[in-house]
Coordinates of C-alpha atoms in Angstrom, one line a residue:
Chain X
M1 CA -10.6 -10.2 31.1
T2 CA -14.1 -10.4 29.0
K3 CA -15.9 -11.7 31.9
S4 CA -15.6 -10.8 35.5
K5 CA -16.9 -11.7 38.2
S6 CA -18.2 -8.7 39.2
T7 CA -20.3 -7.9 36.1
G8 CA -23.6 -6.8 36.7
M9 CA -26.9 -6.4 34.7
S10 CA -25.7 -2.6 34.3
D11 CA -22.3 -3.7 33.0
K12 CA -24.0 -5.7 30.3
A13 CA -26.4 -3.4 29.3
S14 CA -23.5 -0.7 29.1
D15 CA -21.4 -3.2 26.7
I16 CA -24.5 -3.4 24.6
I17 CA -24.5 0.2 24.5
L18 CA -20.8 0.7 23.8
V19 CA -20.6 -2.0 21.3
T20 CA -23.4 -0.6 19.4
I21 CA -21.8 2.6 19.2
C22 CA -18.2 1.7 18.0
T23 CA -20.3 -0.7 15.6
V24 CA -22.1 2.4 14.0
V25 CA -19.0 4.3 13.8
L26 CA -16.9 1.5 12.2
L27 CA -19.6 1.4 9.4
I28 CA -19.6 4.9 8.9
V29 CA -15.9 5.0 8.6
A30 CA -15.7 1.9 6.7
Y31 CA -18.4 2.0 4.2
P32 CA -17.3 5.0 2.1
L33 CA -14.6 2.5 1.6
Y34 CA -16.3 -0.5 1.0
Y35 CA -18.5 1.1 -1.5
V36 CA -15.5 2.4 -3.3
L37 CA -14.2 -1.2 -3.4
I38 CA -17.3 -2.9 -4.5
A39 CA -18.2 0.1 -7.3
S40 CA -14.9 -0.7 -8.8
F41 CA -16.0 -4.5 -9.6
S42 CA -19.2 -3.6 -10.5
D43 CA -20.9 -2.0 -14.2
P44 CA -21.2 1.7 -13.8
Y45 CA -24.3 2.0 -15.2
D46 CA -25.5 -0.1 -11.8
V47 CA -23.3 2.0 -9.7
Y48 CA -25.2 5.1 -11.3
A49 CA -28.4 3.6 -11.0
G50 CA -28.2 3.3 -7.4
K51 CA -28.2 -0.7 -7.6
T52 CA -24.3 -1.6 -5.7
F53 CA -25.1 -0.9 -2.1
L54 CA -23.7 -3.9 -0.7
L55 CA -22.4 -6.2 -3.1
P56 CA -20.9 -5.5 -6.6
S57 CA -23.3 -5.7 -9.3
G58 CA -22.8 -6.9 -12.6
F59 CA -19.0 -8.3 -11.7
T60 CA -16.3 -7.1 -13.6
F61 CA -12.6 -6.9 -13.7
D62 CA -12.9 -4.6 -17.0
G63 CA -11.8 -1.6 -14.8
Y64 CA -8.7 -3.1 -13.7
K65 CA -7.5 -4.4 -16.8
A66 CA -8.0 -0.7 -18.1
V67 CA -6.0 0.6 -15.4
F68 CA -2.8 -2.0 -15.6
A69 CA -3.3 -1.3 -19.6
D70 CA -2.8 2.8 -18.8
P71 CA 0.7 3.3 -19.6
K72 CA 0.4 6.4 -17.4
I73 CA -1.3 4.6 -14.6
V74 CA 1.5 2.0 -14.6
S75 CA 4.2 4.4 -14.9
G76 CA 2.7 6.4 -12.0
F77 CA 2.4 3.6 -10.2
L78 CA 5.7 2.7 -10.3
N79 CA 7.3 6.4 -10.0
S80 CA 5.1 6.4 -6.7
V81 CA 7.0 2.9 -5.9
K82 CA 10.4 4.5 -6.4
Y83 CA 10.0 7.8 -4.9
T84 CA 8.3 5.7 -2.1
V85 CA 11.3 3.8 -1.5
I86 CA 13.9 5.8 -1.7
G87 CA 12.5 8.4 0.0
T88 CA 11.8 6.0 3.3
I89 CA 15.1 5.0 3.4
F90 CA 16.5 8.7 3.2
S91 CA 13.7 10.0 5.8
V92 CA 14.8 7.1 8.1
V93 CA 18.5 7.6 7.9
M94 CA 18.0 11.2 8.5
L95 CA 15.9 10.7 11.6
Y96 CA 18.2 8.5 13.2
I97 CA 21.7 10.3 12.3
T98 CA 19.9 13.4 13.5
A99 CA 18.1 11.6 17.0
Y100 CA 21.4 10.0 18.0
P101 CA 23.7 12.6 18.3
L102 CA 20.7 14.8 20.1
A103 CA 20.2 12.0 22.3
Q104 CA 23.6 11.9 24.1
K105 CA 23.4 14.1 26.9
D106 CA 26.8 14.9 27.2
L107 CA 27.3 16.1 23.3
P108 CA 29.0 19.7 24.1
G109 CA 26.5 21.9 21.9
R110 CA 23.7 19.7 22.0
K111 CA 21.2 22.2 23.3
W112 CA 22.1 24.7 20.4
I113 CA 21.8 22.0 17.8
S114 CA 18.4 21.0 19.2
L115 CA 17.5 24.6 19.1
F116 CA 18.5 24.6 15.6
F117 CA 16.4 22.0 14.5
V118 CA 13.3 22.6 16.3
F119 CA 13.2 26.4 15.1
T120 CA 12.5 25.0 11.8
M121 CA 8.9 23.3 13.4
Y122 CA 7.7 26.6 14.0
F123 CA 9.0 29.3 11.6
G124 CA 9.8 28.7 7.8
G125 CA 10.5 30.2 4.7
G126 CA 7.3 29.5 3.0
L127 CA 6.4 28.1 -0.2
V128 CA 8.0 30.9 -2.6
P129 CA 11.2 31.1 -1.0
T130 CA 11.4 27.6 -0.7
Y131 CA 10.9 27.0 -4.0
L132 CA 13.1 29.5 -5.4
V133 CA 15.9 27.7 -3.1
V134 CA 15.0 24.6 -4.4
R135 CA 15.4 25.9 -8.1
D136 CA 18.4 27.6 -7.5
T137 CA 20.2 24.7 -5.9
G138 CA 19.1 22.8 -9.6
L139 CA 16.6 20.5 -8.4
M140 CA 14.0 21.1 -10.5
G141 CA 12.6 17.9 -12.4
S142 CA 14.7 15.8 -10.1
M143 CA 13.4 13.5 -7.8
W144 CA 15.9 14.8 -5.4
A145 CA 13.5 17.6 -5.0
L146 CA 11.0 15.5 -3.2
F147 CA 13.6 14.5 -0.6
L148 CA 16.0 16.6 0.2
P149 CA 13.8 20.2 0.8
G150 CA 11.9 18.3 3.7
G151 CA 15.3 17.8 5.4
V152 CA 15.0 16.3 8.9
G153 CA 11.2 15.6 10.3
V154 CA 11.6 17.6 13.4
G155 CA 8.9 16.5 15.0
N156 CA 9.4 12.7 14.6
M157 CA 13.2 13.5 15.2
I158 CA 12.1 14.3 18.6
I159 CA 10.2 11.3 19.0
V160 CA 13.0 9.2 18.2
R161 CA 15.3 11.0 20.3
N162 CA 13.1 10.6 23.4
Y163 CA 12.8 7.1 22.5
F164 CA 16.5 6.8 22.5
Q165 CA 16.8 8.6 25.8
N166 CA 14.1 6.8 27.2
S167 CA 14.3 3.3 26.0
I168 CA 17.7 2.8 25.6
P169 CA 19.8 1.8 28.6
H170 CA 22.4 4.4 28.6
D171 CA 24.7 1.8 30.5
L172 CA 24.6 -0.5 27.6
V173 CA 25.6 2.4 25.2
E174 CA 28.3 3.0 27.5
A175 CA 29.6 -0.2 28.3
S176 CA 30.0 -0.7 24.9
E177 CA 32.1 2.4 24.2
I178 CA 34.2 1.2 26.9
D179 CA 34.8 -2.2 25.3
G180 CA 36.3 -0.3 22.0
C181 CA 33.6 0.2 20.1
S182 CA 33.5 3.7 17.9
K183 CA 30.3 5.7 18.5
F184 CA 29.7 4.8 15.0
R185 CA 30.1 1.2 15.8
T186 CA 27.5 1.5 19.0
F187 CA 24.9 3.3 17.0
L188 CA 25.0 0.4 14.2
S189 CA 24.9 -2.6 16.6
V190 CA 23.6 -1.6 20.0
V191 CA 21.4 1.4 19.2
I192 CA 19.6 0.4 15.7
P193 CA 18.9 -3.1 17.0
L194 CA 17.0 -1.8 20.4
S195 CA 15.4 0.7 18.4
M196 CA 13.3 -1.6 16.1
P197 CA 9.8 -0.7 16.9
I198 CA 10.3 3.0 16.5
L199 CA 12.2 2.4 13.5
A200 CA 9.4 0.4 12.0
V201 CA 6.6 3.1 13.0
Q202 CA 8.8 5.9 11.6
A203 CA 9.5 3.9 8.3
V204 CA 5.5 3.4 8.0
F205 CA 4.9 6.8 8.4
A206 CA 7.7 8.0 5.9
M207 CA 6.4 5.7 3.5
V208 CA 2.6 6.8 4.0
A209 CA 4.0 10.3 3.2
Y210 CA 5.7 9.6 0.3
W211 CA 3.2 7.2 -1.7
N212 CA 0.4 10.0 -0.9
D213 CA 2.4 13.0 -1.8
W214 CA 1.7 15.1 -4.7
F215 CA 1.8 18.7 -4.3
T216 CA 5.7 18.9 -4.2
A217 CA 6.1 16.8 -7.0
M218 CA 3.3 19.2 -8.7
I219 CA 5.6 22.1 -8.2
Y220 CA 8.9 20.2 -8.2
L221 CA 9.0 17.7 -11.2
G222 CA 7.5 19.9 -14.0
G223 CA 5.1 17.3 -15.3
K224 CA 8.0 14.7 -15.3
G225 CA 8.1 11.6 -13.5
E226 CA 4.4 11.9 -11.8
P227 CA 3.7 9.9 -8.9
L228 CA 0.7 7.9 -8.7
P229 CA -1.7 10.6 -6.9
L230 CA -0.8 12.9 -9.5
V231 CA -2.0 11.0 -12.5
L232 CA -4.7 10.2 -10.4
R233 CA -5.8 14.1 -10.3
G234 CA -6.2 13.9 -14.1
I235 CA -8.7 11.2 -13.8
L236 CA -10.2 12.2 -10.9
M237 CA -10.7 15.8 -10.6
K238 CA -11.6 16.7 -14.4
S239 CA -14.7 18.4 -14.9
S240 CA -17.7 16.1 -14.5
A241 CA -20.0 18.6 -16.3
A242 CA -18.4 16.8 -19.5
S243 CA -19.3 13.1 -18.4
E244 CA -22.6 14.0 -17.0
Q245 CA -23.7 15.0 -20.7
A246 CA -22.0 12.3 -21.9
S247 CA -23.7 9.8 -19.7
M248 CA -27.1 11.3 -21.2
I249 CA -26.7 10.4 -24.3
S250 CA -26.3 7.0 -25.5
G251 CA -23.8 5.4 -28.2
G252 CA -19.9 4.9 -28.5
Y253 CA -19.3 8.3 -26.1
A254 CA -21.1 7.2 -23.5
E255 CA -19.6 3.6 -23.8
L256 CA -16.2 5.7 -23.4
N257 CA -17.4 7.5 -20.4
K258 CA -18.8 4.3 -19.0
Q259 CA -15.4 2.9 -19.0
T260 CA -13.6 6.6 -17.4
E261 CA -15.8 5.9 -14.5
L262 CA -15.2 2.7 -13.9
I263 CA -11.4 3.7 -13.9
K264 CA -12.1 6.2 -11.4
F265 CA -12.9 3.8 -8.8
C266 CA -10.7 1.1 -9.6
S267 CA -7.7 3.6 -9.4
M268 CA -8.7 5.1 -6.0
I269 CA -8.4 1.3 -4.9
V270 CA -4.6 1.0 -6.4
A271 CA -4.0 4.2 -4.6
A272 CA -5.0 3.5 -1.5
V273 CA -4.6 -0.5 -0.8
P274 CA -1.0 -0.4 -0.5
M275 CA -1.1 1.7 2.6
L276 CA -4.1 0.3 4.0
I277 CA -2.2 -3.1 3.8
A278 CA 0.9 -1.9 5.2
Y279 CA 0.0 -0.1 8.5
P280 CA -2.0 -2.8 10.8
Y281 CA 1.6 -4.1 10.8
V282 CA 2.8 -1.4 12.9
Q283 CA -0.4 -0.3 14.8
K284 CA 0.5 -1.5 17.9
Y285 CA 3.5 0.5 18.9
F286 CA 1.2 3.6 17.4
E287 CA 0.5 4.8 21.1
K288 CA 4.3 3.9 22.5
G289 CA 5.3 6.3 19.7
F290 CA 3.3 9.2 20.7
M291 CA 3.7 8.9 24.0
A292 CA 7.6 8.7 23.6
G293 CA 7.3 12.0 22.3
A294 CA 4.7 13.2 24.6
V295 CA 7.4 12.5 27.7
K296 CA 9.4 15.5 26.9
G297 CA 8.7 18.0 23.7
Chain G
M1 CA 13.9 -7.0 25.7
K2 CA 16.4 -10.3 25.3
K3 CA 18.6 -7.8 23.5
S4 CA 19.4 -6.1 26.3
E5 CA 21.6 -8.7 27.2
T6 CA 24.2 -7.9 24.7
P7 CA 27.7 -9.9 25.3
V8 CA 29.4 -6.2 26.4
R9 CA 30.3 -6.0 30.2
I10 CA 31.7 -3.2 32.2
S11 CA 35.7 -4.2 32.8
A12 CA 37.3 -2.5 35.7
A13 CA 39.4 -0.8 33.3
G14 CA 36.4 0.7 31.8
S15 CA 34.8 1.6 35.0
A16 CA 38.3 3.7 35.5
A17 CA 37.8 5.5 31.8
L18 CA 34.5 6.0 33.1
S19 CA 35.5 8.3 36.2
Q20 CA 38.3 10.1 34.2
R21 CA 35.7 11.5 31.1
S22 CA 34.7 14.3 33.7
G23 CA 37.5 15.9 33.7
K24 CA 38.5 16.2 30.2
T25 CA 38.5 19.9 28.2
L26 CA 35.9 20.7 26.1
G27 CA 38.5 20.3 23.2
Q28 CA 39.0 16.9 24.1
R29 CA 35.1 16.3 24.4
L30 CA 34.4 17.8 20.8
L31 CA 37.2 15.4 19.5
D32 CA 35.7 12.4 21.7
N33 CA 32.3 13.0 20.0
W34 CA 33.7 13.8 16.2
Q35 CA 31.7 10.8 15.1
L36 CA 28.4 12.2 16.3
Y37 CA 29.1 15.6 14.8
A38 CA 30.1 13.7 11.5
L39 CA 26.5 12.0 11.8
L40 CA 25.0 15.7 12.2
L41 CA 26.8 17.1 9.1
I42 CA 24.6 16.2 6.1
P43 CA 20.9 17.3 8.5
V44 CA 22.4 20.4 9.6
V45 CA 23.8 21.3 5.8
L46 CA 20.4 20.4 4.5
T47 CA 18.4 22.6 6.8
V48 CA 20.8 25.4 6.5
V49 CA 20.2 25.5 2.6
Y50 CA 16.4 24.6 2.7
K51 CA 15.1 26.0 5.8
Y52 CA 17.2 28.8 6.9
I53 CA 18.1 30.4 3.3
P54 CA 14.4 30.4 2.5
M55 CA 13.7 31.9 5.9
Y56 CA 16.5 34.5 4.6
G57 CA 14.5 35.1 1.8
I58 CA 11.4 36.2 3.4
Q59 CA 13.1 39.7 2.8
I60 CA 11.4 39.6 -1.0
A61 CA 8.7 40.5 0.5
F62 CA 10.0 43.5 0.7
R63 CA 11.6 43.7 -2.4
D64 CA 10.9 43.8 -6.0
F65 CA 12.1 40.3 -6.7
D66 CA 14.5 40.0 -9.9
P67 CA 15.8 36.3 -9.9
N68 CA 19.1 37.7 -11.7
L69 CA 19.5 40.1 -8.5
G70 CA 19.0 37.3 -5.9
F71 CA 17.3 37.6 -2.8
T72 CA 19.2 40.4 -1.2
A73 CA 20.3 43.1 -4.5
S74 CA 16.7 43.1 -5.4
R75 CA 14.7 46.9 -5.0
W76 CA 13.4 47.7 -1.7
V77 CA 10.1 48.5 -1.8
G78 CA 9.0 48.3 1.5
F79 CA 5.2 47.5 2.5
D80 CA 3.9 48.0 -1.3
W81 CA 3.1 44.5 -1.6
F82 CA 1.1 44.1 1.7
T83 CA -0.9 47.0 0.9
R84 CA -1.7 45.7 -2.4
F85 CA -2.8 42.4 -0.7
F86 CA -5.1 44.4 1.8
K87 CA -6.6 46.2 -1.3
A88 CA -7.1 43.2 -3.2
P89 CA -10.8 42.5 -4.1
T90 CA -10.9 39.3 -2.1
F91 CA -8.7 39.9 0.6
W92 CA -11.5 40.3 3.2
R93 CA -13.3 37.3 1.7
M94 CA -10.3 35.6 1.7
M95 CA -9.6 36.4 5.6
K96 CA -12.9 35.5 6.8
N97 CA -13.1 32.2 4.8
T98 CA -9.5 31.1 6.2
V99 CA -10.4 31.9 9.9
L100 CA -14.2 30.2 9.4
I101 CA -13.0 27.1 8.0
S102 CA -10.3 26.6 10.6
F103 CA -12.8 28.0 13.6
Y104 CA -15.9 26.0 12.7
G105 CA -13.5 23.0 11.5
L106 CA -11.8 23.1 15.3
L107 CA -15.2 23.3 16.8
W108 CA -16.6 20.4 15.1
S109 CA -13.4 18.1 14.6
F110 CA -12.0 18.9 18.4
P111 CA -14.5 17.0 20.1
V112 CA -15.2 14.1 18.3
P113 CA -11.4 12.0 18.9
I114 CA -11.9 12.5 22.7
I115 CA -15.8 11.2 22.5
L116 CA -14.5 8.5 20.5
S117 CA -11.6 7.5 22.4
L118 CA -13.8 7.4 25.9
I119 CA -16.2 5.2 24.6
I120 CA -13.8 2.7 22.7
N121 CA -11.5 2.9 25.7
Q122 CA -14.5 1.2 27.6
V123 CA -14.9 -1.7 25.0
R124 CA -13.7 -4.7 26.9
F125 CA -13.7 -7.1 24.3
H126 CA -10.3 -6.9 23.1
K127 CA -10.3 -8.4 19.6
F128 CA -13.3 -5.8 18.7
K129 CA -11.4 -3.4 20.1
R130 CA -8.6 -3.8 17.8
V131 CA -11.1 -4.0 14.8
V132 CA -12.4 -0.8 16.1
Q133 CA -9.1 1.2 16.2
T134 CA -7.5 -0.5 13.3
V135 CA -10.7 0.6 11.1
L136 CA -10.8 4.2 12.4
Y137 CA -7.1 4.5 11.6
A138 CA -7.5 3.5 8.0
P139 CA -8.6 6.8 6.5
H140 CA -5.6 8.6 7.7
F141 CA -3.4 6.5 5.3
I142 CA -5.3 7.4 2.3
S143 CA -4.0 10.7 0.1
V144 CA -5.9 13.6 0.2
M145 CA -6.1 13.1 -3.6
V146 CA -8.2 9.8 -3.1
I147 CA -10.2 11.5 -0.4
C148 CA -10.8 14.3 -2.9
G149 CA -12.2 11.8 -5.5
M150 CA -14.2 10.0 -3.3
I151 CA -15.5 13.6 -2.2
K152 CA -16.2 14.2 -6.1
I153 CA -18.0 10.8 -6.6
F154 CA -19.9 10.8 -3.8
L155 CA -21.6 14.1 -4.0
S156 CA -21.9 14.2 -7.9
P157 CA -25.5 15.1 -9.2
T158 CA -25.5 12.2 -11.5
G159 CA -25.3 8.7 -9.4
G160 CA -23.4 10.0 -6.6
L161 CA -24.1 8.2 -3.3
L162 CA -25.2 11.1 -1.6
N163 CA -27.9 11.8 -4.0
L164 CA -29.0 8.4 -4.5
L165 CA -29.5 8.3 -0.7
L166 CA -31.6 11.4 -0.5
G167 CA -33.2 10.9 -3.9
T168 CA -31.9 14.5 -5.3
Q169 CA -29.8 15.6 -7.5
I170 CA -27.8 18.7 -6.2
D171 CA -24.2 19.3 -7.0
F172 CA -23.1 19.9 -3.6
L173 CA -19.5 21.0 -4.9
T174 CA -21.3 24.0 -6.6
Q175 CA -22.9 25.0 -3.8
S176 CA -20.8 27.5 -1.6
E177 CA -23.1 27.0 1.3
A178 CA -21.8 23.2 1.1
F179 CA -18.2 24.0 1.1
R180 CA -17.2 24.2 4.7
T181 CA -19.3 21.1 5.5
I182 CA -17.8 19.0 2.9
Y183 CA -14.5 19.9 4.0
I184 CA -15.0 19.8 7.5
A185 CA -17.3 16.5 7.7
S186 CA -15.1 14.6 5.4
G187 CA -11.4 15.9 7.7
I188 CA -13.7 14.3 10.5
W189 CA -13.9 11.3 8.9
Q190 CA -10.6 11.0 7.8
D191 CA -8.9 11.9 10.9
A192 CA -11.4 11.5 14.0
G193 CA -9.9 8.1 14.6
W194 CA -6.1 8.8 14.0
G195 CA -6.8 12.0 16.6
C196 CA -8.0 9.0 19.5
I197 CA -4.0 7.6 19.6
I198 CA -3.1 10.3 21.6
Y199 CA -6.3 10.1 24.3
L200 CA -6.3 6.3 24.0
A201 CA -2.5 6.4 25.2
T202 CA -3.6 8.8 28.1
L203 CA -6.0 6.6 29.1
A204 CA -4.4 3.6 29.1
N205 CA -1.9 5.1 31.7
V206 CA -5.2 5.3 34.4
D207 CA -4.7 2.8 37.5
P208 CA -6.8 -0.1 37.0
G209 CA -7.0 0.2 40.6
L210 CA -9.5 3.1 40.5
Y211 CA -11.5 1.4 38.3
E212 CA -11.9 -1.7 40.2
A213 CA -12.2 0.6 43.4
A214 CA -15.3 2.5 41.2
K215 CA -16.8 -0.7 40.4
M216 CA -16.7 -1.7 44.1
D217 CA -18.6 1.4 45.0
G218 CA -21.3 0.2 42.2
A219 CA -20.3 2.8 39.4
S220 CA -21.3 2.5 36.3
V221 CA -19.5 2.4 33.0
F222 CA -21.0 6.1 32.3
Q223 CA -19.9 7.2 36.1
R224 CA -16.2 6.0 35.6
I225 CA -16.1 7.5 32.3
L226 CA -17.3 11.2 34.2
N227 CA -15.4 10.5 37.2
I228 CA -12.3 9.0 36.2
D229 CA -11.6 9.1 32.4
I230 CA -12.7 12.4 31.7
P231 CA -10.4 14.3 34.0
E232 CA -7.6 11.9 33.3
L233 CA -8.2 13.5 29.6
L234 CA -8.6 17.0 30.3
P235 CA -4.7 18.3 30.7
M236 CA -4.4 16.8 27.3
A237 CA -7.3 17.9 25.5
I238 CA -6.5 21.4 26.8
L239 CA -3.1 21.6 25.4
N240 CA -4.1 20.1 22.1
L241 CA -6.8 22.6 21.8
I242 CA -4.5 25.5 22.8
M243 CA -2.1 24.2 20.3
A244 CA -4.7 23.9 17.7
A245 CA -6.1 27.5 18.0
G246 CA -2.6 28.6 17.5
G247 CA -2.8 27.2 13.8
I248 CA -6.2 29.0 13.0
M249 CA -4.6 30.2 10.0
N250 CA -3.1 27.6 8.8
V251 CA -5.9 26.2 6.6
G252 CA -4.5 22.9 4.7
F253 CA -4.2 23.9 0.9
E254 CA -4.5 20.7 -0.9
K255 CA -7.9 19.3 0.1
V256 CA -9.5 23.2 -0.5
W257 CA -7.5 23.5 -3.7
L258 CA -8.6 20.1 -5.0
L259 CA -12.5 20.7 -4.0
Q260 CA -12.6 24.5 -5.2
T261 CA -15.1 25.2 -8.1
D262 CA -15.5 28.7 -9.5
L263 CA -19.3 28.6 -8.1
N264 CA -18.0 27.6 -4.4
K265 CA -15.3 30.0 -4.4
A266 CA -17.6 32.4 -2.1
T267 CA -16.6 30.2 0.6
S268 CA -13.5 28.1 -0.8
D269 CA -10.9 31.1 -1.5
V270 CA -8.4 30.9 1.1
I271 CA -5.1 32.4 1.3
A272 CA -2.8 29.4 1.4
V273 CA -5.0 28.7 -2.5
Y274 CA -4.1 32.2 -3.3
V275 CA -0.1 32.0 -2.1
Y276 CA 0.1 29.3 -4.6
Q277 CA -1.7 30.7 -7.5
Q278 CA 0.0 34.0 -7.2
G279 CA 3.6 32.6 -6.1
I280 CA 3.8 29.4 -8.4
E281 CA 1.1 29.8 -11.3
Q282 CA 1.7 33.1 -11.9
A283 CA 5.3 33.6 -10.9
K284 CA 4.5 37.2 -8.7
Y285 CA 7.4 35.7 -6.4
S286 CA 7.5 38.8 -3.9
Y287 CA 3.4 39.2 -3.8
S288 CA 3.0 36.0 -3.0
T289 CA 6.0 35.8 -0.3
A290 CA 4.2 39.1 1.4
V291 CA 0.7 37.4 1.7
G292 CA 2.3 34.3 3.1
L293 CA 4.5 36.0 5.6
F294 CA 1.2 38.1 6.5
N295 CA -0.3 34.7 7.3
T296 CA 2.8 33.5 9.3
A297 CA 2.8 36.8 11.2
I298 CA -0.9 36.4 12.4
N299 CA -0.3 33.2 13.1
I300 CA 2.8 34.0 15.2
V301 CA 0.9 36.6 17.5
L302 CA -1.8 33.8 18.0
L303 CA 0.9 31.1 18.9
I304 CA 1.9 34.0 21.8
I305 CA -1.3 34.9 22.8
V306 CA -2.1 31.1 22.9
N307 CA 1.0 30.4 24.9
K308 CA 0.3 33.2 27.7
I309 CA -3.1 31.7 27.9
A310 CA -1.8 28.1 28.1
S311 CA 0.8 29.1 30.9
K312 CA -2.1 30.9 32.5
A313 CA -4.3 27.5 32.1
S314 CA -1.3 25.7 33.4
D315 CA -1.4 27.2 36.8
V316 CA -4.7 26.2 37.5
Q317 CA -5.0 22.6 35.3
F318 CA -1.8 21.6 35.2
V319 CA -0.7 21.7 39.1

């Protein structure tokens, strides 16, 4: 498709313009990330002196060594992995067990049950009442406080439900039931295998949400089992005034500060990279996923 | 779709069963579907406990909440908490900041994904197009915490990237005039690419024959964008705009809270942060609930107005 016969001069000219604009946008988006990456391998003094723009300068692994030697960061990382794995499984299971029954057009009460869920999309109890209920149900300090209050992600549930309705042949489900499969059995061995693309997209969405979450953890975990973003908060959001003064004076204090600055870059990379590796695998399904939701909202 | 040939065939007996099911009573149908209801049990219970009970708990906005007495038994105080909020010294500042951040945010962020997707859609080199999309989606997958860390580092007066490029030593995060720009620009950087998906998906539905016909008539790429793509996107864009306008009081808590300093509060003080500070940090449960409810109430009114406009617009635009 890159070369069609009717391609005239004006098309070539517009190709150049389009590609140029896209390249500029691409650089604007990519450069800040690239800068953090090269800074994480560079001497912080060089970074602050403006010597690190295109390539790392004063190449060093010290930052990463310090990050992986820091027990708080390591335990934050492991906590995040744990919450992400359990949370993703929980969320996807919840989505599926809600969406599948609601995709059955002949289920008595389907409309009302759907409304019951959809209503929570538009109206909620708000921060404090929810907080009080989580507290009163004894979830404070437990990792289940990160999963249970979220319940069913209703927007995503609608996307999955529409996918079940529109993309899985109803005949197939009926046939399998007539041949003696129970509704559970049909769900497990016919519907789930046929819905892999949407499952993959939903799993990645859930994964990203749990990996990046810190607010829920901050208010419900009470400082125990902090996930990585919360540990990062201590590293990144510290008042910079102290570190600036420190950078003015030389000696041991400044040396310590240098490490702190380097750790900032490295810890951001450690927090961001896992998700940046994951999403391109399901990228081709994004559009489909969104359109499935847009068909009947 | 190879799997669609799974070894299940409709037998003669099967189709007989199929024709019988319509004659069943409601009781039988409920019984037939018991497994589906069983699947729904846990989601329904969780939704009742963590969504509907908190809704019921909103009444503490009108009570002086005492944890020992619970949601319903605490003393009724009517609108006291609301009037207290209206009289708070920062009330108007928070209202103004909340509305302005949202309004300017919408104004700047809304057109970007549309323009980007119109451009990306016309790129004919598929591999390049895919790379552009992949890179543009990337920031969406990064935690707000990391984004705010990057903002802090890039805007730092000593050695921050922006100051290095400008040759200045300005501490942007202590300047209240800069806060909205920082908030909105970083938001566009993070989510404009992601916002393209829905528009790109819409544009993917354009009949290729239309483009071919336009080419035959000698239409340039820009004429094709103007006459084919933009009309195709318009309904979706209007729908998105209307939805966004309905959420104008929903300023995200996380980024504002992380970027807020004592010195930029004149523009960064928003209702969502106040709700958190009063409710969770200071445990003023009733007061915080009242403030949150006030915010929600404005949102609902906006949503109703916007829905009215949407149904009017749909008469003109969508049919």
